[in-house]
Amino acid sequence: PYGDRVVFPHFDWNNPDKIVGLQARTTMDSETAKLLGVRKYTNYIKGYKKEFNLYGFSNNRDCIEESKMMILFEGEKSVLKLNTFNGGSSPAVAVGGSFLSREQIKFIGSHTSLDTEIVFAFDNDLMTDKDKMEILLDAVRPLTMIRKVSYIKDPFNGKLLSGKDSPVDKGMKIWKVLFDYRVSL
């Protein structure tokens, strides 16, 4: 807090006792951070690459297995919010950006059962951009051949989400509505 950052420990996706990354996010508003030259995200462990991990998987693995669902968010904050809504754990993970890497796709395919639904809950700005959405859909096409895949998008044309909102940013009631209206691929 003294450096205006929140630090998220990234545990190895197979070993919940092994920290492989420390991602920090500034708590400054974006305008102030830009004026001061403060990056939004900082990685404190040299060589750590988010595309070789899924934030929250090692901690939420049991919930993913029990619920037969994996919810993919862009960032750590959304995973923590959904865990809070659900009393401490959820079937949520974060990919660490606005795309899914080949390594993450392979991991999901080999570490979830065939009856697990994969739900994309990326930020509103990505889900409403046709070009970005097409890139995402092309990347996840291999998953659609082996898993049920769906995504969350504001079904009411911007009445529930705006800008860069994550589907969990507006609270539990809005999250439940968005989740119930998810679209299958």
Short mmCIF file of C-alpha atoms in Angstrom, two decimals:
data_model
loop_
_atom_site.label_atom_id
_atom_site.label_comp_id
_atom_site.label_asym_id
_atom_site.label_seq_id
_atom_site.Cartn_x
_atom_site.Cartn_y
_atom_site.Cartn_z
CA PRO A 1 0.00 0.00 0.00
CA TYR A 2 2.91 2.40 0.59
CA GLY A 3 3.94 2.08 -3.05
CA ASP A 4 0.37 2.47 -4.31
CA ARG A 5 0.30 -1.17 -5.41
CA VAL A 6 -1.56 -4.35 -4.64
CA VAL A 7 0.52 -7.51 -5.08
CA PHE A 8 -0.96 -10.77 -6.36
CA PRO A 9 1.04 -13.95 -5.74
CA HIS A 10 0.82 -16.32 -8.71
CA PHE A 11 1.11 -19.92 -7.60
CA ASP A 12 2.22 -22.68 -9.92
CA TRP A 13 -0.88 -24.08 -11.58
CA ASN A 14 0.01 -27.57 -10.35
CA ASN A 15 1.49 -26.70 -6.96
CA PRO A 16 -0.42 -24.34 -4.62
CA ASP A 17 2.64 -24.02 -2.36
CA LYS A 18 5.03 -22.73 -5.03
CA ILE A 19 4.98 -19.03 -5.94
CA VAL A 20 6.10 -18.53 -9.54
CA GLY A 21 5.13 -14.90 -10.04
CA LEU A 22 4.38 -11.72 -8.13
CA GLN A 23 2.22 -9.35 -10.15
CA ALA A 24 1.59 -5.87 -8.80
CA ARG A 25 -1.16 -3.52 -9.93
CA THR A 26 -1.13 0.17 -9.18
CA THR A 27 -3.98 1.58 -7.13
CA MET A 28 -3.52 5.03 -8.68
CA ASP A 29 -6.16 6.23 -11.08
CA SER A 30 -5.01 5.82 -14.68
CA GLU A 31 -4.59 9.54 -15.33
CA THR A 32 -2.31 10.07 -12.30
CA ALA A 33 -0.33 6.91 -13.09
CA LYS A 34 0.18 8.07 -16.67
CA LEU A 35 1.35 11.54 -15.55
CA LEU A 36 3.84 9.99 -13.12
CA GLY A 37 5.01 7.30 -15.54
CA VAL A 38 3.78 4.47 -13.31
CA ARG A 39 3.01 1.24 -15.15
CA LYS A 40 -0.36 -0.34 -14.39
CA TYR A 41 1.22 -3.79 -13.87
CA THR A 42 4.65 -4.81 -12.62
CA ASN A 43 6.15 -8.29 -12.32
CA TYR A 44 8.57 -8.79 -9.43
CA ILE A 45 9.92 -12.23 -10.42
CA LYS A 46 12.23 -12.08 -13.41
CA GLY A 47 11.26 -14.39 -16.24
CA TYR A 48 7.69 -15.05 -15.07
CA LYS A 49 5.28 -15.17 -18.00
CA LYS A 50 1.55 -15.08 -17.26
CA GLU A 51 0.77 -17.01 -20.44
CA PHE A 52 2.35 -20.11 -18.82
CA ASN A 53 -0.02 -20.06 -15.87
CA LEU A 54 -3.65 -19.54 -14.85
CA TYR A 55 -4.00 -17.31 -11.79
CA GLY A 56 -6.17 -19.00 -9.18
CA PHE A 57 -6.18 -22.50 -10.68
CA SER A 58 -4.21 -24.19 -7.92
CA ASN A 59 -6.45 -22.61 -5.25
CA ASN A 60 -9.77 -23.11 -7.08
CA ARG A 61 -9.05 -26.54 -8.60
CA ASP A 62 -11.48 -28.41 -6.32
CA CYS A 63 -14.31 -25.96 -7.04
CA ILE A 64 -13.63 -26.26 -10.80
CA GLU A 65 -13.81 -30.05 -10.56
CA GLU A 66 -16.96 -30.07 -8.41
CA SER A 67 -18.88 -27.47 -10.41
CA LYS A 68 -17.76 -28.83 -13.81
CA MET A 69 -17.05 -25.24 -14.83
CA MET A 70 -14.06 -22.97 -15.33
CA ILE A 71 -14.68 -19.24 -15.58
CA LEU A 72 -11.91 -17.33 -17.34
CA PHE A 73 -11.32 -13.69 -16.44
CA GLU A 74 -8.64 -11.36 -17.75
CA GLY A 75 -7.26 -10.25 -14.37
CA GLU A 76 -6.64 -11.36 -10.83
CA LYS A 77 -9.01 -8.81 -9.31
CA SER A 78 -12.02 -10.47 -10.95
CA VAL A 79 -11.05 -13.90 -9.63
CA LEU A 80 -10.78 -12.50 -6.12
CA LYS A 81 -14.16 -10.74 -6.42
CA LEU A 82 -15.93 -13.90 -7.55
CA ASN A 83 -14.22 -15.88 -4.77
CA THR A 84 -15.55 -13.27 -2.32
CA PHE A 85 -19.09 -13.51 -3.77
CA ASN A 86 -18.92 -17.31 -3.32
CA GLY A 87 -17.56 -17.33 0.23
CA GLY A 88 -13.88 -18.01 -0.47
CA SER A 89 -13.56 -20.07 -3.62
CA SER A 90 -15.06 -20.25 -7.08
CA PRO A 91 -14.42 -21.94 -10.41
CA ALA A 92 -12.58 -18.81 -11.59
CA VAL A 93 -9.10 -18.28 -13.02
CA ALA A 94 -7.39 -15.37 -14.75
CA VAL A 95 -5.46 -15.64 -18.00
CA GLY A 96 -3.45 -12.49 -17.28
CA GLY A 97 -4.53 -10.47 -20.30
CA SER A 98 -7.00 -10.31 -23.15
CA PHE A 99 -5.97 -13.49 -24.93
CA LEU A 100 -5.57 -17.16 -24.18
CA SER A 101 -2.17 -18.68 -24.95
CA ARG A 102 -1.63 -22.08 -26.55
CA GLU A 103 -0.10 -23.29 -23.29
CA GLN A 104 -3.20 -22.21 -21.35
CA ILE A 105 -5.49 -23.91 -23.88
CA LYS A 106 -3.47 -27.14 -23.63
CA PHE A 107 -3.51 -26.94 -19.84
CA ILE A 108 -7.28 -26.44 -19.73
CA GLY A 109 -7.78 -29.36 -22.10
CA SER A 110 -5.63 -31.70 -20.04
CA HIS A 111 -6.62 -30.54 -16.52
CA THR A 112 -10.41 -30.35 -16.76
CA SER A 113 -12.86 -33.17 -17.34
CA LEU A 114 -14.67 -33.48 -20.66
CA ASP A 115 -17.93 -32.32 -19.09
CA THR A 116 -16.42 -29.06 -17.80
CA GLU A 117 -17.93 -25.90 -19.27
CA ILE A 118 -15.41 -23.16 -20.10
CA VAL A 119 -16.93 -19.69 -19.59
CA PHE A 120 -15.20 -16.57 -20.93
CA ALA A 121 -15.92 -13.59 -18.70
CA PHE A 122 -13.54 -11.08 -20.24
CA ASP A 123 -13.86 -7.32 -19.83
CA ASN A 124 -16.67 -5.50 -21.61
CA ASP A 125 -14.38 -3.56 -23.97
CA LEU A 126 -13.10 -6.82 -25.48
CA MET A 127 -16.48 -8.54 -25.63
CA THR A 128 -18.06 -5.61 -27.51
CA ASP A 129 -15.22 -5.20 -30.04
CA LYS A 130 -16.01 -7.37 -33.11
CA ASP A 131 -12.38 -7.65 -34.25
CA LYS A 132 -11.03 -8.58 -30.79
CA MET A 133 -13.89 -10.99 -30.27
CA GLU A 134 -13.13 -12.73 -33.57
CA ILE A 135 -9.47 -13.13 -32.56
CA LEU A 136 -10.54 -14.61 -29.22
CA LEU A 137 -13.00 -17.00 -30.88
CA ASP A 138 -10.35 -18.17 -33.35
CA ALA A 139 -7.93 -18.85 -30.48
CA VAL A 140 -10.45 -20.89 -28.48
CA ARG A 141 -11.85 -22.89 -31.40
CA PRO A 142 -9.77 -25.96 -30.35
CA LEU A 143 -11.51 -25.87 -26.96
CA THR A 144 -14.96 -25.87 -28.56
CA MET A 145 -14.20 -29.26 -30.10
CA ILE A 146 -13.61 -30.91 -26.71
CA ARG A 147 -15.55 -28.78 -24.19
CA LYS A 148 -18.76 -26.82 -23.89
CA VAL A 149 -17.66 -23.18 -24.27
CA SER A 150 -19.69 -20.06 -23.52
CA TYR A 151 -19.07 -16.37 -22.98
CA ILE A 152 -20.56 -13.53 -20.99
CA LYS A 153 -21.64 -10.36 -22.73
CA ASP A 154 -24.07 -7.67 -21.61
CA PRO A 155 -27.36 -8.88 -23.13
CA PHE A 156 -28.93 -5.45 -22.64
CA ASN A 157 -26.64 -3.45 -24.96
CA GLY A 158 -24.58 -1.61 -22.36
CA LYS A 159 -27.18 -1.20 -19.64
CA LEU A 160 -25.29 -3.46 -17.21
CA LEU A 161 -21.64 -3.02 -18.25
CA SER A 162 -19.75 -0.15 -19.78
CA GLY A 163 -16.19 0.71 -20.73
CA LYS A 164 -13.66 -1.75 -19.34
CA ASP A 165 -15.95 -3.29 -16.72
CA SER A 166 -15.38 -6.90 -15.82
CA PRO A 167 -18.63 -8.88 -15.45
CA VAL A 168 -18.09 -9.01 -11.66
CA ASP A 169 -17.39 -5.27 -11.24
CA LYS A 170 -21.04 -4.27 -10.72
CA GLY A 171 -21.72 -6.64 -7.84
CA MET A 172 -23.23 -10.04 -7.25
CA LYS A 173 -26.76 -9.34 -8.58
CA ILE A 174 -25.50 -8.06 -11.94
CA TRP A 175 -22.97 -10.92 -12.10
CA LYS A 176 -25.75 -13.48 -11.66
CA VAL A 177 -27.84 -11.91 -14.43
CA LEU A 178 -24.87 -11.80 -16.79
CA PHE A 179 -23.93 -15.37 -15.91
CA ASP A 180 -27.47 -16.62 -16.50
CA TYR A 181 -27.53 -14.94 -19.93
CA ARG A 182 -24.18 -16.36 -21.07
CA VAL A 183 -24.00 -17.35 -24.72
CA SER A 184 -22.94 -20.83 -25.86
CA LEU A 185 -20.52 -21.21 -28.76
#
